[in-house]
Short mmCIF file of C-alpha atoms in Angstrom, two decimals:
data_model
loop_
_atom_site.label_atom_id
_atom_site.label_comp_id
_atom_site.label_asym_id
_atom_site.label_seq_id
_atom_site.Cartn_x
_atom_site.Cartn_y
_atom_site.Cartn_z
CA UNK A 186 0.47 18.94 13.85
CA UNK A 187 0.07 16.90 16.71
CA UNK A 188 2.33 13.94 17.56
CA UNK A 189 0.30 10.88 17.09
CA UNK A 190 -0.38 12.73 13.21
CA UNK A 191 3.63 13.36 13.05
CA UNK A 192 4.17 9.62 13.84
CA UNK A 193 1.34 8.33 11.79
CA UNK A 194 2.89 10.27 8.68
CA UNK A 195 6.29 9.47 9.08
CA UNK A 196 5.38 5.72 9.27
CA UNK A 197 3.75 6.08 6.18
CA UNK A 198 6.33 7.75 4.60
CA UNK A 199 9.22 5.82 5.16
CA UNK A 200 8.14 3.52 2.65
CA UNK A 201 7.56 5.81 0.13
CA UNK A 202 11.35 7.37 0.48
CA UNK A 203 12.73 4.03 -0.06
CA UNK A 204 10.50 3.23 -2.87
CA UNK A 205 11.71 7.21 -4.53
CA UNK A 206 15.31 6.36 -4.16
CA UNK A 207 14.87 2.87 -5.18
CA UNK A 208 12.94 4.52 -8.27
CA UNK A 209 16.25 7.10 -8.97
CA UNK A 210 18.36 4.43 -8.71
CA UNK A 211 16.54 2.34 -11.49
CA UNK A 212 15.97 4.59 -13.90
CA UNK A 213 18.13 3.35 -16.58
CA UNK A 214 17.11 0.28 -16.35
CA UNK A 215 13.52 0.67 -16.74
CA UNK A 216 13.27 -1.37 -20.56
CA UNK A 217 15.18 -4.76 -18.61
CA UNK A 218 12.45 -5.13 -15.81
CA UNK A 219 10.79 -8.06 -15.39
CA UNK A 220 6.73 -7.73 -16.48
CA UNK A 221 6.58 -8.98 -12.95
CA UNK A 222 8.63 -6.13 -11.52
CA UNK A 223 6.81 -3.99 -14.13
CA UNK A 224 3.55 -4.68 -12.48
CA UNK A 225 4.87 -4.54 -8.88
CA UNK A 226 6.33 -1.02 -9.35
CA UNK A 227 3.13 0.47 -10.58
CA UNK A 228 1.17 -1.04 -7.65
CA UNK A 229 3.58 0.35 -5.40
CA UNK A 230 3.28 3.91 -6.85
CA UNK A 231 -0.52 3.71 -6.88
CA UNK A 232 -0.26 2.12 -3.41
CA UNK A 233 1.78 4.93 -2.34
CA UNK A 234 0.05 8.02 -4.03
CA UNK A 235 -3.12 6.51 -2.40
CA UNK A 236 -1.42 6.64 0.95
CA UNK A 237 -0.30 9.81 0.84
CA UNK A 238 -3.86 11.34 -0.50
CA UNK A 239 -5.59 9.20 2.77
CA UNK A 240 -3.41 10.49 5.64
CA UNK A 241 -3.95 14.19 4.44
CA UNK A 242 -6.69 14.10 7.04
CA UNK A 243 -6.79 15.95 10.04
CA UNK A 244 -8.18 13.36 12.01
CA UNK A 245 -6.08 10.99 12.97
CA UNK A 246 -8.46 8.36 13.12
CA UNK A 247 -9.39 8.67 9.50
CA UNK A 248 -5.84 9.41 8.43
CA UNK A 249 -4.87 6.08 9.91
CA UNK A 250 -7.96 3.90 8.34
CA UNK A 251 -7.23 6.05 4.91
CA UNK A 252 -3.81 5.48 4.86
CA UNK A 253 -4.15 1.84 5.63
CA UNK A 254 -6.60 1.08 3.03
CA UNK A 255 -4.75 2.21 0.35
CA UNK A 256 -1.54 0.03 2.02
CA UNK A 257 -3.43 -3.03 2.47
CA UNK A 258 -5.29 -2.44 -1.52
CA UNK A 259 -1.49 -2.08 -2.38
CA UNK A 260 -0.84 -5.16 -0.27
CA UNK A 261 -3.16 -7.22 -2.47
CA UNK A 262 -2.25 -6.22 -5.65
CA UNK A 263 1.23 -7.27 -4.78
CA UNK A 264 0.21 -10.61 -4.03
CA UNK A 265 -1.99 -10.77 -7.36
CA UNK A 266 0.94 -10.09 -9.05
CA UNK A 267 2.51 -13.03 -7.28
CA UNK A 268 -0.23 -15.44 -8.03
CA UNK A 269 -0.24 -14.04 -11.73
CA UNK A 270 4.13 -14.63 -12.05
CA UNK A 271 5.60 -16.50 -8.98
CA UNK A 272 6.19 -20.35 -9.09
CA UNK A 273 7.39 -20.71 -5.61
CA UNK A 274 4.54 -22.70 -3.42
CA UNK A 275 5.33 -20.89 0.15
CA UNK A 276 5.42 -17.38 -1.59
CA UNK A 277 2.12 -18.25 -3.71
CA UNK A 278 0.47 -19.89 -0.33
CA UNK A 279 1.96 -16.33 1.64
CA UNK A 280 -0.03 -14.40 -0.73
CA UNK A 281 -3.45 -16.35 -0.90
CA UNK A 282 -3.19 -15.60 2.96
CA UNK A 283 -2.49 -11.53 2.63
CA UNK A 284 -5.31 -11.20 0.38
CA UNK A 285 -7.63 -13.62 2.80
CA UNK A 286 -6.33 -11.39 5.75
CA UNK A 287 -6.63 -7.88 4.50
CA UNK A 288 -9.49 -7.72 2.06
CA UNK A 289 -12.03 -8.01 5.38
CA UNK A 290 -9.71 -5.45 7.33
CA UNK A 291 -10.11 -2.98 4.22
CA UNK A 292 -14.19 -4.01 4.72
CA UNK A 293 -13.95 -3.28 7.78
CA UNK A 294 -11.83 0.06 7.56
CA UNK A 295 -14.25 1.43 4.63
CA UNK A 296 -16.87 0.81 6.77
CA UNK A 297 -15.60 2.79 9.74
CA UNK A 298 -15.22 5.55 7.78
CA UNK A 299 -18.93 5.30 6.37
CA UNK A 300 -20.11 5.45 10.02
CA UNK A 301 -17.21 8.00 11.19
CA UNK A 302 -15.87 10.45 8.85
CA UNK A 303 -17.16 13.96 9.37
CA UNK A 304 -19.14 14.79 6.31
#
């Protein structure tokens, strides 16, 4: 494995370790979550599952756009769930933005790969 793939992998895992351990720590208090919190652990495990599955690529150019779809899809179905529960006005306005922001990166990204990615 070459380095840029090491580094691109690690990157994307670090947020998956914290989200396991996070996930251990919680366990017994799965039934007193929030439906918020509910919602915004799933999308994190799909968000992460998806990231891992996307950087399995060898190239790292299509590791990195994989990977980064999947983070930015998980990005906006965090701030879904923020628009769907939160009340606070910077926090709602902060995720408006991420979703205006990534949705044409992920267009962009899926594109890439439609003109890139070895068949």
């Amino acid at each position: 494995m070459n380095k840029k793939m090491l580094f691109l992998t690690v990157l994307l895992m670090s947020p998956v370790a914290v989200f396991a351990a996070n996930q251990t720590m919680q366990m017994g208090g799965h039934g007193s979550l929030s439906p918020a919190s509910q919602e915004l652990m799933a999308g994190m495990k799909t968000m992460h599952d998806d990231m891992m599955a996307g950087v399995m690529s060898s190239d790292p150019d299509v590791a990195f756009a994989k990977g980064m779809i999947a983070h930015h899809q998980g990005a906006i179905k965090m701030s879904e769930t923020q628009l769907k529960f939160g009340k606070d006005p910077e926090m709602r306005k902060l995720a408006e933005e991420i979703i205006k922001a990534q949705q044409p990166e992920i267009d962009q990204m899926q594109e890439w790969l439609k003109n890139h990615q070895k068949q």
